[in-house]
Tab-separated table of C-alpha atoms in Angstrom:
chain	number	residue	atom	x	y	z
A	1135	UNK	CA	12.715	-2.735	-5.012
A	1136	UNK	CA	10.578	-3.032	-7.940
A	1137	UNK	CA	6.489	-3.638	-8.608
A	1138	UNK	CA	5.902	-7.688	-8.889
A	1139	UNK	CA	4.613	-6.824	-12.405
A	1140	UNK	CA	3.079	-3.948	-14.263
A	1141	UNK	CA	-0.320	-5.105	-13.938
A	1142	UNK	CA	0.020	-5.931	-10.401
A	1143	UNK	CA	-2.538	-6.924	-8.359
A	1144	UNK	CA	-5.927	-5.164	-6.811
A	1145	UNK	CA	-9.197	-6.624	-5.646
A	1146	UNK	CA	-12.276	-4.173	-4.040
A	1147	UNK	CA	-13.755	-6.700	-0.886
A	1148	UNK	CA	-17.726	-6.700	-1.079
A	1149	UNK	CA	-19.778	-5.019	1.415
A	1150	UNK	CA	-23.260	-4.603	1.462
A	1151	UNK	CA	-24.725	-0.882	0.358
A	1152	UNK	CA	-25.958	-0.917	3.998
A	1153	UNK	CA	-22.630	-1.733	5.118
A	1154	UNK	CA	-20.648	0.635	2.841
A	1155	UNK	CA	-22.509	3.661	4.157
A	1156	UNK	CA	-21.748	2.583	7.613
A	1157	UNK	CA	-17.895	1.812	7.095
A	1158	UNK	CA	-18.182	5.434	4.984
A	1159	UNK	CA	-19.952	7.224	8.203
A	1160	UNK	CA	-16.808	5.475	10.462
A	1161	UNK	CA	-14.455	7.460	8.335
A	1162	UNK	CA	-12.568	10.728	8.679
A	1163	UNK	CA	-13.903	13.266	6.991
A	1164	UNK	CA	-10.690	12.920	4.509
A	1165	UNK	CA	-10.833	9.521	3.712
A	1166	UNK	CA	-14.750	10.071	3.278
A	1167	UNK	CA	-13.918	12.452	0.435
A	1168	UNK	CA	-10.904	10.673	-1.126
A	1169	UNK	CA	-11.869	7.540	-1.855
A	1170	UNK	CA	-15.880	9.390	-2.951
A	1171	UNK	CA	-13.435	10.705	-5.624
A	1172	UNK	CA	-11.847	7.328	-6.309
A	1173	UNK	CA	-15.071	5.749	-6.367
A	1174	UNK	CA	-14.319	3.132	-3.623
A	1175	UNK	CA	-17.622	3.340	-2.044
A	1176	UNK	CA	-19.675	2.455	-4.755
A	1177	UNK	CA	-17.344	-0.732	-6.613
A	1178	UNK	CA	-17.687	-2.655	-2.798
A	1179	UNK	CA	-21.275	-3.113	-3.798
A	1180	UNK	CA	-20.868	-4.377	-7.380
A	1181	UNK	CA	-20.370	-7.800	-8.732
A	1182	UNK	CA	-17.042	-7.128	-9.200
A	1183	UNK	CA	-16.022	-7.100	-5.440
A	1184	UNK	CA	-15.094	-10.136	-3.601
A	1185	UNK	CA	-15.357	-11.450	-0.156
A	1186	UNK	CA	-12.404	-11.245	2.433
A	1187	UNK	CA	-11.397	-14.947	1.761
A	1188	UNK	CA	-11.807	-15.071	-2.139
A	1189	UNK	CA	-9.449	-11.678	-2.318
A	1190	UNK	CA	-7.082	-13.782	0.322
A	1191	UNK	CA	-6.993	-16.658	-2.049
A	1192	UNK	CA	-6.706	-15.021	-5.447
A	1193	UNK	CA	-3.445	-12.620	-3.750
A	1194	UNK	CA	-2.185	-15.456	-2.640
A	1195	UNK	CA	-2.393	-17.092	-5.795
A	1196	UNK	CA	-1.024	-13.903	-7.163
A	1197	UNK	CA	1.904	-13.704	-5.236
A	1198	UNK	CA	2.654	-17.602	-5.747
A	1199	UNK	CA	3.307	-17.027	-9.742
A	1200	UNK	CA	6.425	-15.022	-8.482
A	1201	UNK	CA	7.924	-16.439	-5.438
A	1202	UNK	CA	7.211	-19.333	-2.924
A	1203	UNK	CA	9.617	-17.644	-0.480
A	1204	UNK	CA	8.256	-14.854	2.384
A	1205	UNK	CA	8.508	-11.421	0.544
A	1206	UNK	CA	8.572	-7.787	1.842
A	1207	UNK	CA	5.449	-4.699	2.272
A	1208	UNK	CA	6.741	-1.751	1.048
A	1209	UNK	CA	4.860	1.448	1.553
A	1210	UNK	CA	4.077	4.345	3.497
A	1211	UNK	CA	2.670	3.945	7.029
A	1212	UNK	CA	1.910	0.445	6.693
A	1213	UNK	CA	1.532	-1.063	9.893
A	1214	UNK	CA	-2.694	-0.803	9.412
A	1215	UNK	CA	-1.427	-2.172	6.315
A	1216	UNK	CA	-0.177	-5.425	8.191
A	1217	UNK	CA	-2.453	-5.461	10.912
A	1218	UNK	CA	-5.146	-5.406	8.325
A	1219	UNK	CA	-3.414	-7.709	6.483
A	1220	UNK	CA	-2.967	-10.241	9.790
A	1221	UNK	CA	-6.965	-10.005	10.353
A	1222	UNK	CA	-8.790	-10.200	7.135
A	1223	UNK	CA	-6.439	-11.768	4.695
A	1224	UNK	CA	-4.529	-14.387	6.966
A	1225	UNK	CA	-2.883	-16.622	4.551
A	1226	UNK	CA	-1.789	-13.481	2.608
A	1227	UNK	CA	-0.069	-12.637	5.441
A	1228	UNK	CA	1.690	-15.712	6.211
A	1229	UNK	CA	3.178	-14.844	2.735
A	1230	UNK	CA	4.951	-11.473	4.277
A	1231	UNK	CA	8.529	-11.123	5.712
A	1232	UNK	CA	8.767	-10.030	9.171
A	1233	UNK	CA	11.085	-7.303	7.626
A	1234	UNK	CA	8.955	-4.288	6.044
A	1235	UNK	CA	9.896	-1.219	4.253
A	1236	UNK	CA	8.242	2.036	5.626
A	1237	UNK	CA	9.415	4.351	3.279
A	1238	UNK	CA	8.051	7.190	5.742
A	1239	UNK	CA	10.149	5.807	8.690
A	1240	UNK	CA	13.072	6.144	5.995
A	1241	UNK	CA	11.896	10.008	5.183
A	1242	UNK	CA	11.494	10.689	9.016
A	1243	UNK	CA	15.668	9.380	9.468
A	1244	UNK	CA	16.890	11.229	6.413
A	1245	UNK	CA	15.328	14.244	8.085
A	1246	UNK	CA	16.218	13.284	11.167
A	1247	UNK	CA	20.123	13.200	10.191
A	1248	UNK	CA	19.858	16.296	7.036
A	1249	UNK	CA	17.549	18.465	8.719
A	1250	UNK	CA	13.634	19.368	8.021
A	1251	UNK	CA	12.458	19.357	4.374
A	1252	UNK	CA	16.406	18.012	3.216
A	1253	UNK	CA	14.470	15.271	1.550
A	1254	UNK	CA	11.747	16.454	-0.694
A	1255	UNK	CA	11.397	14.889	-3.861
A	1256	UNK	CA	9.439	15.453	-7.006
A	1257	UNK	CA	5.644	15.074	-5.708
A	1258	UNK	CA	4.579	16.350	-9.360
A	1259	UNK	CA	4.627	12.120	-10.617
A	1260	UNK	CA	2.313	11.187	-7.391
A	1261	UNK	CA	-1.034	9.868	-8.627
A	1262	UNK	CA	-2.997	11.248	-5.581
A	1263	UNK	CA	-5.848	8.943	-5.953
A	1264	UNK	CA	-4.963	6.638	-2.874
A	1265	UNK	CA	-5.379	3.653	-5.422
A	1266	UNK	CA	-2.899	0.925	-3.506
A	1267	UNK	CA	-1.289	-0.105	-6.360
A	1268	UNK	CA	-0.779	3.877	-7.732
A	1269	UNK	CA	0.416	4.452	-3.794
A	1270	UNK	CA	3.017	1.372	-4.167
A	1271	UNK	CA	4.173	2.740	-7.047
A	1272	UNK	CA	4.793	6.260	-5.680
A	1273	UNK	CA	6.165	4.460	-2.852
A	1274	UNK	CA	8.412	3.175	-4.974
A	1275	UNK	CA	9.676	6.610	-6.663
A	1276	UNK	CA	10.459	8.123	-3.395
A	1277	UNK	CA	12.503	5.092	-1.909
A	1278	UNK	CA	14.464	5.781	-5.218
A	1279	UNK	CA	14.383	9.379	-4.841
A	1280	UNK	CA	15.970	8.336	-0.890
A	1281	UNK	CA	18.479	5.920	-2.222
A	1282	UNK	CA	19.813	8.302	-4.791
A	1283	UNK	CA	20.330	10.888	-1.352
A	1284	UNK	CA	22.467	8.734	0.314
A	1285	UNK	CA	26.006	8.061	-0.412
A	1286	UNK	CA	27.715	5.223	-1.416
A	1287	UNK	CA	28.674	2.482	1.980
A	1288	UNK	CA	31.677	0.997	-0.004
């Protein structure tokens, strides 16, 4: 599994200061904090940020320059992912396989079959900042981390 490319590909959707504070004031006290540390709250509101159907259009545009065939979410807990996804970005969806990799669902069967805590790996490399492309890229470390843990099928 491997990043598109090493820029990859991130857009901030534009809400309203209005309507920042009341998406903010929705939010778990967690998610409040995290992304007032990533700064999330206040780049909705700038003239960077885009609209739900220009961010649509420019990943699909993204994702054209590497495949015109379906390809696959990977991440952690991603079905708000896809349902998000499915509602605000349609035609990005339509660009999604069916088939997804949850890399927690894999943690939760390696544990499942090599007991509690059998698959830790090195959380030290993990930005932390909840940045989606940093998280796809951690993502990407552990199902590596999961692959090396299992032996070879043939």
């Amino acid at each position: 599994y491997e990043v598109l490319d090493d820029k990859g590909f991130e857009c901030v959707f534009t809400f309203t200061p209005k309507q920042a504070e009341m998406v903010r004031a929705r939010a778990i006290p967690y998610v409040q904090n995290m992304h007032d540390k990533t700064g999330l709250w206040d780049r909705r509101s700038t003239p960077s940020a885009v609209s739900y159907a220009e961010g649509d259009a420019l990943a699909v545009e993204y994702l054209s320059k590497f495949s015109d065939q379906q390809l696959r979410i990977l991440g952690n807990s991603i079905t708000l992912d896809r349902n998000f996804l499915e509602v605000f970005m349609p035609e990005t969806f339509k660009r999604l396989d069916y088939r997804s990799l949850d890399v927690s669902s894999v943690r939760a069967f390696l544990e499942d079959q090599y007991g509690e805590g059998s698959v830790e790996h090195n959380e030290e490399d993990e930005e932390r900042d909840h940045n989606a492309l940093n998280d796809i890229r951690d993502c990407l470390k552990q199902i590596r981390f999961y692959q090396r843990m299992l032996p070879p099928m043939f």
